[in-house]
Short mmCIF file of C-alpha atoms in Angstrom, two decimals:
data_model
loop_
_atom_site.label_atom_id
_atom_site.label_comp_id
_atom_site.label_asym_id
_atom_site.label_seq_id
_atom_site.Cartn_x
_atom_site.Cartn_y
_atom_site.Cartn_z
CA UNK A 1 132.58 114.40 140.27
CA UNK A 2 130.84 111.78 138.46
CA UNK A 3 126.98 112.33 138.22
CA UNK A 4 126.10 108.33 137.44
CA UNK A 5 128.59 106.65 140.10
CA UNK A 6 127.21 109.22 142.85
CA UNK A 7 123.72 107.96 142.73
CA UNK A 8 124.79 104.42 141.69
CA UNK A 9 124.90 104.05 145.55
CA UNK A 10 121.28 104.41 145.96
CA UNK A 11 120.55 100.70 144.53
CA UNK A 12 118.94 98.39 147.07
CA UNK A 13 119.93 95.45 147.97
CA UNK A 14 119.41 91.93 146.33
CA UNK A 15 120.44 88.82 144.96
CA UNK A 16 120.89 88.07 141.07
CA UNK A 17 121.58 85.68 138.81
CA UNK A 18 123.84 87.71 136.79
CA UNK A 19 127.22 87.70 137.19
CA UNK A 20 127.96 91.58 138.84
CA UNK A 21 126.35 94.17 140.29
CA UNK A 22 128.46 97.34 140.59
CA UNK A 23 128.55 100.60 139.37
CA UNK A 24 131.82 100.20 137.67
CA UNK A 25 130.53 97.86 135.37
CA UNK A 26 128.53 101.01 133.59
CA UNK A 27 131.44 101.41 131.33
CA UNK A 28 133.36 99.65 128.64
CA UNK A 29 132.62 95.84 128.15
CA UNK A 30 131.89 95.20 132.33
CA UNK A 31 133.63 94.07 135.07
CA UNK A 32 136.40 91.75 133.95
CA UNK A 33 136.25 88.65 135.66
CA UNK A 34 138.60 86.92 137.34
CA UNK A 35 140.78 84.38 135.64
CA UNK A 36 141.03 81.01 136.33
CA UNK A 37 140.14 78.05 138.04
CA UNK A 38 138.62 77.83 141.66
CA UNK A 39 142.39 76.69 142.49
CA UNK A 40 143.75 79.73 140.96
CA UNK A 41 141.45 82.39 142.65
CA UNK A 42 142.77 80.92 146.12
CA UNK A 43 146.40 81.79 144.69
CA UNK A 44 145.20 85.53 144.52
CA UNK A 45 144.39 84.31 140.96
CA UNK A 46 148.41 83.48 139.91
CA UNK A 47 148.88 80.70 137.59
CA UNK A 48 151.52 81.69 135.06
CA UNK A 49 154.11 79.55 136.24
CA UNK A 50 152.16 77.33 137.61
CA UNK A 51 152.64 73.21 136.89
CA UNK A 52 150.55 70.79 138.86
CA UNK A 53 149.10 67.66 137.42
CA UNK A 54 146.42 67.54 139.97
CA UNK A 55 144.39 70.47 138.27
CA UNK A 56 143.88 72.29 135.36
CA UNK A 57 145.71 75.92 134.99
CA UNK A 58 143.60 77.59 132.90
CA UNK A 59 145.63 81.01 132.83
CA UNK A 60 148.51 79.43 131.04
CA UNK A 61 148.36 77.34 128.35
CA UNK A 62 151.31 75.65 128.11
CA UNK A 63 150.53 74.39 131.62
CA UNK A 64 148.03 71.51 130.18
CA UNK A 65 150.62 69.28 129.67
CA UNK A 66 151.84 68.85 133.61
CA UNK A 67 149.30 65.86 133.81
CA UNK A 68 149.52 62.25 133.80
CA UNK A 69 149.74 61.14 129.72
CA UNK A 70 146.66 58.43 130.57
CA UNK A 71 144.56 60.83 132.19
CA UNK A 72 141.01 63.02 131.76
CA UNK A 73 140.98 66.00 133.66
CA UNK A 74 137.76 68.24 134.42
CA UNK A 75 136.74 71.40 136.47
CA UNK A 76 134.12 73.25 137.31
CA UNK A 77 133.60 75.96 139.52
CA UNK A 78 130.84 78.22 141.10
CA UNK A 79 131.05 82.03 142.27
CA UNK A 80 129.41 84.11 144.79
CA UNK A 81 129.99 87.77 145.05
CA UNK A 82 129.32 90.21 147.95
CA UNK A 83 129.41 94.05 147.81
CA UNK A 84 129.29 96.43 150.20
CA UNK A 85 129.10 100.14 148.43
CA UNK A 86 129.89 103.29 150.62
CA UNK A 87 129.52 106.83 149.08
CA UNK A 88 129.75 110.08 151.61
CA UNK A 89 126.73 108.32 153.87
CA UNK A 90 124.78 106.05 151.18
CA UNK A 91 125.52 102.47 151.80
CA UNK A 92 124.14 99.88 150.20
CA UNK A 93 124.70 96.06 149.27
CA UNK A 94 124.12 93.38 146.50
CA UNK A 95 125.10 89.60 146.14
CA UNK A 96 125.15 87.41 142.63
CA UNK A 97 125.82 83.70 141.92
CA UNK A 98 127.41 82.63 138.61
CA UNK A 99 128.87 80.09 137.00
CA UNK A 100 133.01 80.24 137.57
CA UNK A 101 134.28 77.96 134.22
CA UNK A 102 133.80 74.58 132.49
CA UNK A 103 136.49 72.90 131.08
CA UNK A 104 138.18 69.64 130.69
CA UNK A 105 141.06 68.21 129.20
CA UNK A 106 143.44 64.76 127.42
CA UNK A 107 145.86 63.92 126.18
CA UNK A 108 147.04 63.93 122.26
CA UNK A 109 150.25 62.40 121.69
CA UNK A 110 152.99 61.68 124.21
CA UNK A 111 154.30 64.95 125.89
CA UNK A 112 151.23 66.55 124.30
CA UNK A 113 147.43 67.60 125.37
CA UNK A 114 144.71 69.42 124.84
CA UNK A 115 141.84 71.57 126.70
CA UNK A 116 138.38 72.69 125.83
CA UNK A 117 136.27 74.94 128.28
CA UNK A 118 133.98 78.21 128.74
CA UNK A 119 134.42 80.76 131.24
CA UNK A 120 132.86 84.36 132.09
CA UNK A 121 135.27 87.17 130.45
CA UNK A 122 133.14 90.67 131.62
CA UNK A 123 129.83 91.20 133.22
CA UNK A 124 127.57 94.23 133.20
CA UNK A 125 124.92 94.57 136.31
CA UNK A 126 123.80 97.75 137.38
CA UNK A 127 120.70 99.87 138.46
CA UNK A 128 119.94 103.03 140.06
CA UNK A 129 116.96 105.85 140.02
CA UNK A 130 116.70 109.38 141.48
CA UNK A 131 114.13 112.43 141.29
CA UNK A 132 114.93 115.63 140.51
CA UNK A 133 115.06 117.80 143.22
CA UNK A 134 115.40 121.87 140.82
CA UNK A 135 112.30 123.09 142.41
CA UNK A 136 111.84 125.50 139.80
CA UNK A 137 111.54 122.42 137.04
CA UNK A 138 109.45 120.78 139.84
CA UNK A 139 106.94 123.44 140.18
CA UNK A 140 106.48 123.36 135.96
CA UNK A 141 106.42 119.91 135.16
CA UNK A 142 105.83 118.11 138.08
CA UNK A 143 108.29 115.11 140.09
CA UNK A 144 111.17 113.90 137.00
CA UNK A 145 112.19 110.79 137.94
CA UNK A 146 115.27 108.90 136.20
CA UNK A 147 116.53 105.65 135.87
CA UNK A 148 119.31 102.98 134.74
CA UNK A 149 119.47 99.76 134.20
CA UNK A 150 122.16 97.42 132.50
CA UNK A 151 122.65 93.35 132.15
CA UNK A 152 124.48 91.81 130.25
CA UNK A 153 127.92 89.33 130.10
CA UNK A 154 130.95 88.46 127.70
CA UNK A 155 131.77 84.77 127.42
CA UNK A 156 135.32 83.20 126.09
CA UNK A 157 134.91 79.75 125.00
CA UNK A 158 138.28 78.28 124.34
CA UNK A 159 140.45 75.55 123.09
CA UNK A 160 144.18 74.89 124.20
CA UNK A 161 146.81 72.81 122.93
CA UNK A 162 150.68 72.44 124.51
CA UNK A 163 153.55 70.49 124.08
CA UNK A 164 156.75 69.77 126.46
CA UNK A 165 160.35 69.43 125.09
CA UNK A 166 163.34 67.77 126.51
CA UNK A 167 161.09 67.89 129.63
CA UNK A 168 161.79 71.39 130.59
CA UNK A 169 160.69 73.69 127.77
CA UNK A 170 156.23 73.82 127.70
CA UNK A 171 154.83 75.55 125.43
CA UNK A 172 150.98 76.32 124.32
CA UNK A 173 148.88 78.37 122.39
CA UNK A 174 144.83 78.84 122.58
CA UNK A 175 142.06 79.99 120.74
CA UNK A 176 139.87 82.07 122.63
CA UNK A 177 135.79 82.80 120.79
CA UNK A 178 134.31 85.81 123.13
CA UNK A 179 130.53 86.23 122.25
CA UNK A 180 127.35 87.82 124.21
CA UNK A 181 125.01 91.06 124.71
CA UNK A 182 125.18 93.82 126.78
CA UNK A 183 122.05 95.92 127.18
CA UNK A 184 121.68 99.51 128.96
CA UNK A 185 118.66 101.56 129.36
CA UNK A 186 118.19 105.24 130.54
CA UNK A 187 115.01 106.68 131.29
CA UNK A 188 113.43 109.74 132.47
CA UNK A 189 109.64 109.68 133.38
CA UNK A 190 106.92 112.96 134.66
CA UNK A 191 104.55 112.33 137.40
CA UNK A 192 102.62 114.46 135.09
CA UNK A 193 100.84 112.55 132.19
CA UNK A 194 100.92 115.54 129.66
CA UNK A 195 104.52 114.99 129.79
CA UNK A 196 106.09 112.54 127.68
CA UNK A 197 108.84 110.81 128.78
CA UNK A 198 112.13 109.89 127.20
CA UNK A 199 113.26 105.79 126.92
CA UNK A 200 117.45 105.73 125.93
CA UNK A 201 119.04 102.58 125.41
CA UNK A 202 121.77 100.41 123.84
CA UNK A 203 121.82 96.52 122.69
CA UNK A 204 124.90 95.06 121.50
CA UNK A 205 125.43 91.45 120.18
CA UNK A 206 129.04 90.97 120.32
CA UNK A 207 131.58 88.43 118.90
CA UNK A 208 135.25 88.43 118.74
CA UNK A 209 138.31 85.85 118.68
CA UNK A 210 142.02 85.75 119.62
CA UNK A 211 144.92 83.38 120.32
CA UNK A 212 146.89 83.17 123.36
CA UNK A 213 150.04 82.23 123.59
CA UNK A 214 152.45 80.46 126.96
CA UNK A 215 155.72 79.02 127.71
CA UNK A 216 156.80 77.55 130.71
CA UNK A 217 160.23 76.55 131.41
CA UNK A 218 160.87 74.18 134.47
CA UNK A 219 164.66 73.73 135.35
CA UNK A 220 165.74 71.33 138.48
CA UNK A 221 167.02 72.30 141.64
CA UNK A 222 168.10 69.08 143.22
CA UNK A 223 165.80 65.83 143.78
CA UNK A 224 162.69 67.90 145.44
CA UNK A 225 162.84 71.41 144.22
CA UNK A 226 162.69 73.36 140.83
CA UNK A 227 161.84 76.89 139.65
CA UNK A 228 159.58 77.65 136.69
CA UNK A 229 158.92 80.67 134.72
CA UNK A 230 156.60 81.02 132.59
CA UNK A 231 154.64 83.87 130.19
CA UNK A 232 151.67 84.55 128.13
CA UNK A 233 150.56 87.13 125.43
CA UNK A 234 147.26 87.29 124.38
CA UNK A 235 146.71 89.39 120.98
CA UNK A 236 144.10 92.05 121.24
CA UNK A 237 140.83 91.07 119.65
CA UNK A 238 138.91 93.60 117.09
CA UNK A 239 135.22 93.09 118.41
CA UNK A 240 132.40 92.22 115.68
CA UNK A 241 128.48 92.02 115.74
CA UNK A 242 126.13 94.93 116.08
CA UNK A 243 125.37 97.93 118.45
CA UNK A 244 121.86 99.00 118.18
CA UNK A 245 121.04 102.50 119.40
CA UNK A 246 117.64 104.11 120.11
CA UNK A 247 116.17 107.03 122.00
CA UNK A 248 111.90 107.05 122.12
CA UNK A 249 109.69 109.50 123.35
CA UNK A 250 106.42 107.42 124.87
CA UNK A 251 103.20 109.03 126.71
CA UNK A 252 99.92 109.99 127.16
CA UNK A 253 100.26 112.81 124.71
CA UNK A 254 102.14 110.70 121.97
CA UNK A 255 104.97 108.31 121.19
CA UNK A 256 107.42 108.75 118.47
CA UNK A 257 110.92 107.66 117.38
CA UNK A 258 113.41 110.19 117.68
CA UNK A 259 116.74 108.24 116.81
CA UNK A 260 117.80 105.07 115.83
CA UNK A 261 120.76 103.81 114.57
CA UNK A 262 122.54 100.23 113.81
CA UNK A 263 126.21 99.93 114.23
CA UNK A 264 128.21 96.78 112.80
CA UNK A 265 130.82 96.91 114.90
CA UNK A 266 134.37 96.45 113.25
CA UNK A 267 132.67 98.48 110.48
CA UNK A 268 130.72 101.26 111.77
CA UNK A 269 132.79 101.71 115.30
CA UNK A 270 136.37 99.71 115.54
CA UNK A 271 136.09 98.82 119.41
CA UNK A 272 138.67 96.24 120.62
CA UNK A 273 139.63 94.23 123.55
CA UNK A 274 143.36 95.09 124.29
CA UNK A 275 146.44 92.63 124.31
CA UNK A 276 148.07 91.41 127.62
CA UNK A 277 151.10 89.95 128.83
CA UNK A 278 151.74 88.44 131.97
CA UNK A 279 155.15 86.94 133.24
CA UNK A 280 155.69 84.71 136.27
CA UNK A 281 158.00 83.09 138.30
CA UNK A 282 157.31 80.37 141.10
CA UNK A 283 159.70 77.78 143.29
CA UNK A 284 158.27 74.27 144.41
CA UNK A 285 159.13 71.49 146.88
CA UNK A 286 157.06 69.32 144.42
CA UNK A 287 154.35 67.75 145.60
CA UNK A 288 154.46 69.83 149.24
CA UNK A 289 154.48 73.42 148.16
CA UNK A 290 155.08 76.67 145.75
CA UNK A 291 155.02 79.93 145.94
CA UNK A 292 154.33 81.69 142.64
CA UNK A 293 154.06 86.11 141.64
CA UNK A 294 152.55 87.20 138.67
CA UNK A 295 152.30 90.61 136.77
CA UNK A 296 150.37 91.38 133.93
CA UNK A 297 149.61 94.33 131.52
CA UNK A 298 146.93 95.72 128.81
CA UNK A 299 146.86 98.48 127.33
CA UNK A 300 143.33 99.85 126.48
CA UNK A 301 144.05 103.46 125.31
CA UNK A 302 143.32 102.49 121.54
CA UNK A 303 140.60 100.47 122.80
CA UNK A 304 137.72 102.85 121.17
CA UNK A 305 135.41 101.99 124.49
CA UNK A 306 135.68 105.59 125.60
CA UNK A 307 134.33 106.93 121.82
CA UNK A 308 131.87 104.16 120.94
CA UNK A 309 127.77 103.79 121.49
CA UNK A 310 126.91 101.43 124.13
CA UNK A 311 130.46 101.41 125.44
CA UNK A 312 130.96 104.85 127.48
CA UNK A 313 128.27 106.04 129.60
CA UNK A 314 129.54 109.84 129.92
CA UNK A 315 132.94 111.92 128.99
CA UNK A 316 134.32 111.32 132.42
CA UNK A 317 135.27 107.68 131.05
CA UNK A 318 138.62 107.53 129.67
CA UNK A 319 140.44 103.56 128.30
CA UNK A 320 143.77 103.19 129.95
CA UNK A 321 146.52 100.57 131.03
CA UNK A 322 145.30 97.78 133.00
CA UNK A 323 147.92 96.13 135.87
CA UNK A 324 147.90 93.52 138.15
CA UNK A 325 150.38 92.25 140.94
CA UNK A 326 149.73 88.80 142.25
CA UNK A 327 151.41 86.59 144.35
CA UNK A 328 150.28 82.82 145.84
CA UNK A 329 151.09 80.11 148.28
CA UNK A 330 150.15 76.33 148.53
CA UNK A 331 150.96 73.51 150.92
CA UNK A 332 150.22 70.07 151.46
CA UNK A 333 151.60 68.74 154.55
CA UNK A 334 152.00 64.93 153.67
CA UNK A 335 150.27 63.72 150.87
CA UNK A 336 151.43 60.32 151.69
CA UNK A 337 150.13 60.30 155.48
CA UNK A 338 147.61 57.03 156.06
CA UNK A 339 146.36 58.31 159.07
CA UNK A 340 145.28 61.57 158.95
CA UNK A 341 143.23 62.64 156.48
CA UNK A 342 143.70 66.59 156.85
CA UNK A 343 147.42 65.55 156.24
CA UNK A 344 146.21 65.63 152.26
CA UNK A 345 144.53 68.66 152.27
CA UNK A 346 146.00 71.40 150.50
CA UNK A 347 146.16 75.03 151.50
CA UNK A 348 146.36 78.34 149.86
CA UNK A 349 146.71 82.22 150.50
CA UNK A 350 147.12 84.37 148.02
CA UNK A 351 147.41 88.56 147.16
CA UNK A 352 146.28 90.63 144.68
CA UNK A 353 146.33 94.41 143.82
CA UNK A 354 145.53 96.12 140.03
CA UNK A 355 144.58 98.90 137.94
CA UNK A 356 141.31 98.82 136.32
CA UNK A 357 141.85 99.51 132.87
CA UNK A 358 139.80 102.53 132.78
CA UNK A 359 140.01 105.96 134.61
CA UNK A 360 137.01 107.96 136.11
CA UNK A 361 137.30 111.81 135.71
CA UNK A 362 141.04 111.14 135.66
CA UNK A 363 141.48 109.26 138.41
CA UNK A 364 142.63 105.28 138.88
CA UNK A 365 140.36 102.78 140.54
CA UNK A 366 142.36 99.87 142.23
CA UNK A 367 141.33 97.02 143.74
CA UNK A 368 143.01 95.08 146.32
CA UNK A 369 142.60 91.68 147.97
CA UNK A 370 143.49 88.54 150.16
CA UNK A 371 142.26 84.98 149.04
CA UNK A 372 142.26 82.05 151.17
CA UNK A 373 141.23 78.50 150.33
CA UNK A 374 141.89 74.60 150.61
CA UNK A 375 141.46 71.46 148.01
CA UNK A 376 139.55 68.62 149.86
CA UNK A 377 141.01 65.82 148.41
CA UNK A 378 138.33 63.01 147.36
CA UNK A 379 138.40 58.84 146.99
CA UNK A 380 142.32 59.08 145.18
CA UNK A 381 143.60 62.20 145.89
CA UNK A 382 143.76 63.52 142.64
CA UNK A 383 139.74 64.31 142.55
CA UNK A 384 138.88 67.02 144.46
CA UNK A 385 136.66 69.71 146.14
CA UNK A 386 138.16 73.34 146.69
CA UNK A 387 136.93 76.01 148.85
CA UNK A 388 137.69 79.61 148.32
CA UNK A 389 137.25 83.65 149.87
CA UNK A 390 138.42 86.53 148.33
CA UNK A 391 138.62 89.53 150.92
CA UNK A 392 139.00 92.95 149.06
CA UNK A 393 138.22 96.51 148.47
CA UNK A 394 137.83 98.64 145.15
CA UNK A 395 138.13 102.34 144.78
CA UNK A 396 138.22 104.83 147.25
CA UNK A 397 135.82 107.58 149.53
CA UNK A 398 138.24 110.38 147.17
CA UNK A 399 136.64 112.55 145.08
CA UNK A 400 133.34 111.16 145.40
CA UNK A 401 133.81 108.29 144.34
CA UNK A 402 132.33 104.91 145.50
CA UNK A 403 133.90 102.22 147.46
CA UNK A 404 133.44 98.53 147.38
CA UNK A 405 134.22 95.69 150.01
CA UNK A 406 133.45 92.43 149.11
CA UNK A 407 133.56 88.98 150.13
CA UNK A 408 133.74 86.80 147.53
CA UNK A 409 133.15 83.06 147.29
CA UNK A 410 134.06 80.06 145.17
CA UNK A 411 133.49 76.40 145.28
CA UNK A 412 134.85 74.18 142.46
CA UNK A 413 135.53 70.38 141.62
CA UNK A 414 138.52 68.70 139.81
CA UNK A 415 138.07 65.53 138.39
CA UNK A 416 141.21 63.12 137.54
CA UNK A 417 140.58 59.69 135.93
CA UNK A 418 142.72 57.50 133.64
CA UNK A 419 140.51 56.50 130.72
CA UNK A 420 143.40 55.86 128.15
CA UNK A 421 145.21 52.90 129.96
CA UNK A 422 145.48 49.90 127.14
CA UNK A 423 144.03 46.74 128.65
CA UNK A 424 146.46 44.04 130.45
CA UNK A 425 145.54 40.43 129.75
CA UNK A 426 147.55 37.12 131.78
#
């Protein structure tokens, strides 16, 4: 089936600091990361609906104004990722540690607030090598061995504003900057020194921007309970910067240039990131539990990724609609318990399962997963440490293709403190 995914398996095993390391992350902009907070990825990464002025919802931004008016909010969270790859018999593993998002938010104006933060948006990690094994080209040039390596990650910075009407009616809208570089290199070497070799490669500086936009509307059901729905749209986003693209012949015999070319993207090659919309619903006991389920869509056909440099690896690439189904429960048994301390502790499951938003020789990679996790609550209650695993698989044995399990961890803190109280004097 797929020449570069078959011997993608053949990577050892080791620890990076980058943010991925998988084979799918060869084409288009990466591996998307996962949205939201540390909270949210315990939720099975749900969040549209979602109001809770203990944390920050940073899929949704009309969600930044469930907080207290006085207060300054904060989180930051950390991500570990664990793959297990399984092709025919090849197995191998990886692990990386990255940074999960920075942000923090305050208040404006009344019912109104604003947030500020930086957070991962794709990440490109992959390497693999093989020799060729045509005995025939053996036997005249000697052992051909080739190689691949790409790093490289996306960023969204962002900044969020909402406002709440009549108390029901939220809504928000957010500026999102994406910048960063991706770099892939191919190269084939000879054993042989008469023999030069051939170094391919791509760099790309990119830049983009977009707004979001989310409502949330809360309505009352009785003293304790209410249901919310909520949605957001996020425009698609017409990527700028540069793709530089160069192919050298190097050796023993003699190095020269054989192609180079620089690419302003937006001019040159019109790639985009595609537009989404996601649409939740979720019912609370407030301040014991919710259960929230979340769908989203993006359609990347008229990306350009599968026709640009430094974008698609091969012709078996092909853009297409991105889905995901989500779904997420919380409960905290007694926030108000003085005894027992575990009685504040709030815990999570969650479920996840979507479509990549690319195909592979036709055929759909999915991914599917269970999160668990729990918010430690610290000195008030309202700061806290959350713990978080993410059990899931992606892709399939099926036509060759590679499968990963992984086990996926995240830590992160939310800090609450009232900083805008005016002064009392006797």
């Amino acid at each position: 089936m797929v020449v570069l995914l078959s011997v993608c398996a053949s990577f050892a095993a080791r620890g990076q600091a980058s943010g991925t390391y998988t084979p799918y992350s060869i084409y288009g902009v990466g591996d998307l990361s996962h949205p939201g907070s540390a909270v949210s990825k315990t939720m099975g990464g749900t969040g549209v609906a979602l109001r809770n002025n203990r944390y920050l919802n940073l899929v949704n931004p009309a969600a930044v104004t469930a907080r207290d008016s006085l207060a300054f909010m904060a989180d930051f969270s950390l991500y570990n990722d664990n793959k297990i790859f399984l092709q025919n018999s090849i197995r191998s593993a990886s692990n990386t540690f990255s940074i999960g998002d920075l942000a923090m938010s305050f208040p404006i104006w009344r019912s109104s607030a604003m947030m500020v933060g930086i957070m991962p948006y794709s990440d490109t990690g992959f390497g693999y090598s093989f020799d060729y094994t045509d005995p025939q080209l053996i036997g005249r040039t000697g052992n051909i061995t080739y190689s691949a390596t790409g790093t490289g990650s996306l960023y969204k910075a962002f900044a969020a504003a909402g406002v709440t009407f009549f108390k029901h009616l939220s809504l928000g809208v957010q500026w999102n900057l994406y910048f960063g570089n991706i770099t892939k290199i191919y190269a084939t070497t000879f054993n042989d020194a008469s023999y030069n070799g051939i170094l391919n490669g791509t760099d790309g500086q990119i830049s983009g921007s977009n707004f979001k936009f989310g409502l949330q509307y809360e309505q009352n059901l009785g003293p304790k309970h209410s249901l919310i729905v909520g949605a957001t749209y996020a425009t698609a986003t017409t990527l700028g910067g540069t793709m530089e693209s160069y192919r050298f012949s190097s050796g023993s015999a003699a190095s020269d240039t054989l192609y180079y070319k620089l690419d302003r993207l937006g001019q040159d090659s019109k790639v985009k990131l595609a537009s989404e919309l996601a649409v939740g619903i979720s019912f609370q006991e407030k301040g014991r539990w919710v259960v929230e389920f979340d769908y989203s869509r993006s359609d990347w056909t008229g990306s350009g990724l599968d026709v640009s440099r430094g974008f698609t690896a091969s012709n078996v690439f092909s853009a297409s609609t991105a889905e995901a189904f989500r779904a997420g429960f919380e409960i905290t048994p007694n926030r108000n318990d003085i005894r027992y301390y575990f009685n504040h502790v709030s815990y999570r499951v969650g479920a996840y399962h979507k479509k990549e938003y690319f195909l592979l020789d036709g055929q759909r990679v999915t991914a599917t997963g269970v999160t668990l996790g729990l918010t430690l609550p610290i000195v008030n209650n309202y700061n806290g440490l959350t713990l978080g695993v993410d059990f899931g698989q992606r892709g399939s044995l099926s036509g060759d293709m590679i499968r990963e399990r992984y086990v996926n961890f995240s830590i992160g803190f939310n800090l609450f403190d009232i900083w805008f109280r005016k002064p009392q004097y006797e």
